[in-house]
Structure formats: structure tokens, C-alpha cells
JSON list of C-alpha atoms in Angstrom, two decimals:
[
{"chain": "A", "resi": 1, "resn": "UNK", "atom": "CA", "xyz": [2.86, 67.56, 14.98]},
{"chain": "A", "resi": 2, "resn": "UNK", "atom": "CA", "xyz": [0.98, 71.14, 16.18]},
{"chain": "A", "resi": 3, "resn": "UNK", "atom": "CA", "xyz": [-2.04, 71.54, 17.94]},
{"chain": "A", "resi": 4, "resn": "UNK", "atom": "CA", "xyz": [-4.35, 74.10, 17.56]},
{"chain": "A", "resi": 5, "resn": "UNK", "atom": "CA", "xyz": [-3.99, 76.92, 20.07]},
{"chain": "A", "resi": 6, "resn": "UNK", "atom": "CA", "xyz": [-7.03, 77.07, 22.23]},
{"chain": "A", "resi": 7, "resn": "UNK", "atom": "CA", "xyz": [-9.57, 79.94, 21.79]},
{"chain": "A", "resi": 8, "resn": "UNK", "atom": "CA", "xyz": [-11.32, 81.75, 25.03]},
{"chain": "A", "resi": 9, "resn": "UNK", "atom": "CA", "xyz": [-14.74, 81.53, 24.75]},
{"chain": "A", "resi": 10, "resn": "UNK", "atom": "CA", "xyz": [-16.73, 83.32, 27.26]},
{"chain": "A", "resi": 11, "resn": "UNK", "atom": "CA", "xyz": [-19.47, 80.89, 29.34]},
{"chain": "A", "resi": 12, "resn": "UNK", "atom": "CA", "xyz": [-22.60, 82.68, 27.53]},
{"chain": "A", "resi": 13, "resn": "UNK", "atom": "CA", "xyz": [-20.93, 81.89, 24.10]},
{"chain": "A", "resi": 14, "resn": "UNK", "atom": "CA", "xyz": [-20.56, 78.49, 25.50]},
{"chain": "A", "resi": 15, "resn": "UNK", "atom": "CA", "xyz": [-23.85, 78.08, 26.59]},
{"chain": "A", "resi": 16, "resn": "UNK", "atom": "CA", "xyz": [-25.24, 79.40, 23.45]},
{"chain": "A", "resi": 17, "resn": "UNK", "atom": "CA", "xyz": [-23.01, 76.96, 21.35]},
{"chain": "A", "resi": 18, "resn": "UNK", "atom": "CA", "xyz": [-23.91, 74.26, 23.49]},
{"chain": "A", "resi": 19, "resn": "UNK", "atom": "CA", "xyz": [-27.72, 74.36, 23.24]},
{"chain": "A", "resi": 20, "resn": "UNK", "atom": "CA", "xyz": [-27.18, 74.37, 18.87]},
{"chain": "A", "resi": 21, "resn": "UNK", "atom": "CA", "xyz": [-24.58, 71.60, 19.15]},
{"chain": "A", "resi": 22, "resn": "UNK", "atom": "CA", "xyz": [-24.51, 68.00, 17.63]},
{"chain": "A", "resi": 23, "resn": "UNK", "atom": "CA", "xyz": [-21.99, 66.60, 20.51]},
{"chain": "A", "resi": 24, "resn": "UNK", "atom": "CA", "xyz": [-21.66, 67.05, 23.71]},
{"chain": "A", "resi": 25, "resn": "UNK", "atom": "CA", "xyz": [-18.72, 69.26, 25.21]},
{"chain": "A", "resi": 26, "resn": "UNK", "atom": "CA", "xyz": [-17.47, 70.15, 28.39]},
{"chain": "A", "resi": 27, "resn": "UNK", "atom": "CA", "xyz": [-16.21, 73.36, 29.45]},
{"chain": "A", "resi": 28, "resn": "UNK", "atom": "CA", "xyz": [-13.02, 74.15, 31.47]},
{"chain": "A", "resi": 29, "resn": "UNK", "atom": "CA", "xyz": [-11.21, 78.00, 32.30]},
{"chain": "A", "resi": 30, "resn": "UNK", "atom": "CA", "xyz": [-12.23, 79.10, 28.81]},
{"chain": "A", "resi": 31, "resn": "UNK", "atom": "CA", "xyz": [-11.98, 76.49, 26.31]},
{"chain": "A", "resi": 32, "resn": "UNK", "atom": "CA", "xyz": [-14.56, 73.60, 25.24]},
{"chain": "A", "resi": 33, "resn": "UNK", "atom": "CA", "xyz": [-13.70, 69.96, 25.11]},
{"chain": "A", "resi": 34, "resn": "UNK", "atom": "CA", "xyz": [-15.02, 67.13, 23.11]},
{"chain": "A", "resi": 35, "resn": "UNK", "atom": "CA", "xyz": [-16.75, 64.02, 25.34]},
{"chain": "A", "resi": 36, "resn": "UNK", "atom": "CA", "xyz": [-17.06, 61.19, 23.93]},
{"chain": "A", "resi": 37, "resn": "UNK", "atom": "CA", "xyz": [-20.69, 59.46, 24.02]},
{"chain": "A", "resi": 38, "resn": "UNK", "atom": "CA", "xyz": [-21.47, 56.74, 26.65]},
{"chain": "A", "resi": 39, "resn": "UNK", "atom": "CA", "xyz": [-22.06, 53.21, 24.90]},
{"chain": "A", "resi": 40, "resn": "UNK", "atom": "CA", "xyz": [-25.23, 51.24, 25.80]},
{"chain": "A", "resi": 41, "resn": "UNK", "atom": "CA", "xyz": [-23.77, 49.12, 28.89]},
{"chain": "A", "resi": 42, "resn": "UNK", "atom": "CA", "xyz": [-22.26, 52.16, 30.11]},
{"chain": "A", "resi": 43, "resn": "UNK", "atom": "CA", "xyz": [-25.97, 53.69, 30.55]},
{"chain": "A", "resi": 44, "resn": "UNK", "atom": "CA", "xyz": [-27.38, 50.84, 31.95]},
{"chain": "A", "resi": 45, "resn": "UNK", "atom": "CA", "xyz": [-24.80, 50.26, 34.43]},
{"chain": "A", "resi": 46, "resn": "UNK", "atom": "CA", "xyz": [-25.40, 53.80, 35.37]},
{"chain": "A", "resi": 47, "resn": "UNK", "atom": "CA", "xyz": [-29.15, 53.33, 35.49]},
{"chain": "A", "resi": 48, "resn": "UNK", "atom": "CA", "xyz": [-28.63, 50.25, 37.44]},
{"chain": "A", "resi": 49, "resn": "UNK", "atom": "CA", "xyz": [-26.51, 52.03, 40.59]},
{"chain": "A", "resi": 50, "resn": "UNK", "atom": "CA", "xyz": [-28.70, 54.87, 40.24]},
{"chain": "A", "resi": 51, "resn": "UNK", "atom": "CA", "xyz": [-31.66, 52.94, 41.21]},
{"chain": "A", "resi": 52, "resn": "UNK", "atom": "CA", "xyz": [-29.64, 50.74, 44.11]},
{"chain": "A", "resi": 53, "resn": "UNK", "atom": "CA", "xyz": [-28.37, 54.31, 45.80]},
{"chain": "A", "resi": 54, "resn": "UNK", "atom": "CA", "xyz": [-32.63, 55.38, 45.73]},
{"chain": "A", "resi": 55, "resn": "UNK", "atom": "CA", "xyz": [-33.30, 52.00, 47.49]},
{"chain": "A", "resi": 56, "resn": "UNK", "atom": "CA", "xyz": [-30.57, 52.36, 49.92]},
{"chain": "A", "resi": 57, "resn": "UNK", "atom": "CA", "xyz": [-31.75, 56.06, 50.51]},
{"chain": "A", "resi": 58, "resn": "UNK", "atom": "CA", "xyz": [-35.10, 55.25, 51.35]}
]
């Protein structure tokens, strides 16, 4: 099995391909990666420590 070889693309064309994009990607030394969404618990687990680390900040 082959993999496609990965493509330079410069951080404006990633920027502009970012804002027009369905998905989220990251971007690493040139080439864009896929990131998979967060599920439901995953945001609200986030939410949740989010708000504990403002109370304990306070």
C-alpha cells in the first residue's frame, strides 16, 4: 500500500484554505493534517476543567 507524497504548502495558502474549509486541519513544517472532531462528552469535559482552573485562579 502507497501513500500519497506530501505537498508543501506555504502558511498563507494554509491560512487561506483553512478559513474556506469544511474540517478542521492542523498544520506542521509544510503539510496539513486532518483532526478528527471532538464528540459531545469530550466538550463538556473540557468545558467542565475549564471552568474549575477560572475558580481556582480567582
Amino acid at each position: 500500500m502507497s501513500t500519497q507524497p506530501d505537498i508543501y504548502i506555504s502558511p498563507e495558502e494554509y491560512l487561506a484554505l483553512e478559513r474556506q474549509a469544511e474540517f478542521k486541519s492542523e498544520y506542521f513544517d509544510g503539510v496539513m493534517y486532518a483532526m478528527s472532531g471532538a464528540s459531545l462528552n469530550h466538550n463538556k469535559i473540557v468545558a467542565n476543567v475549564i471552568g474549575e482552573l477560572v475558580q481556582q485562579l480567582r
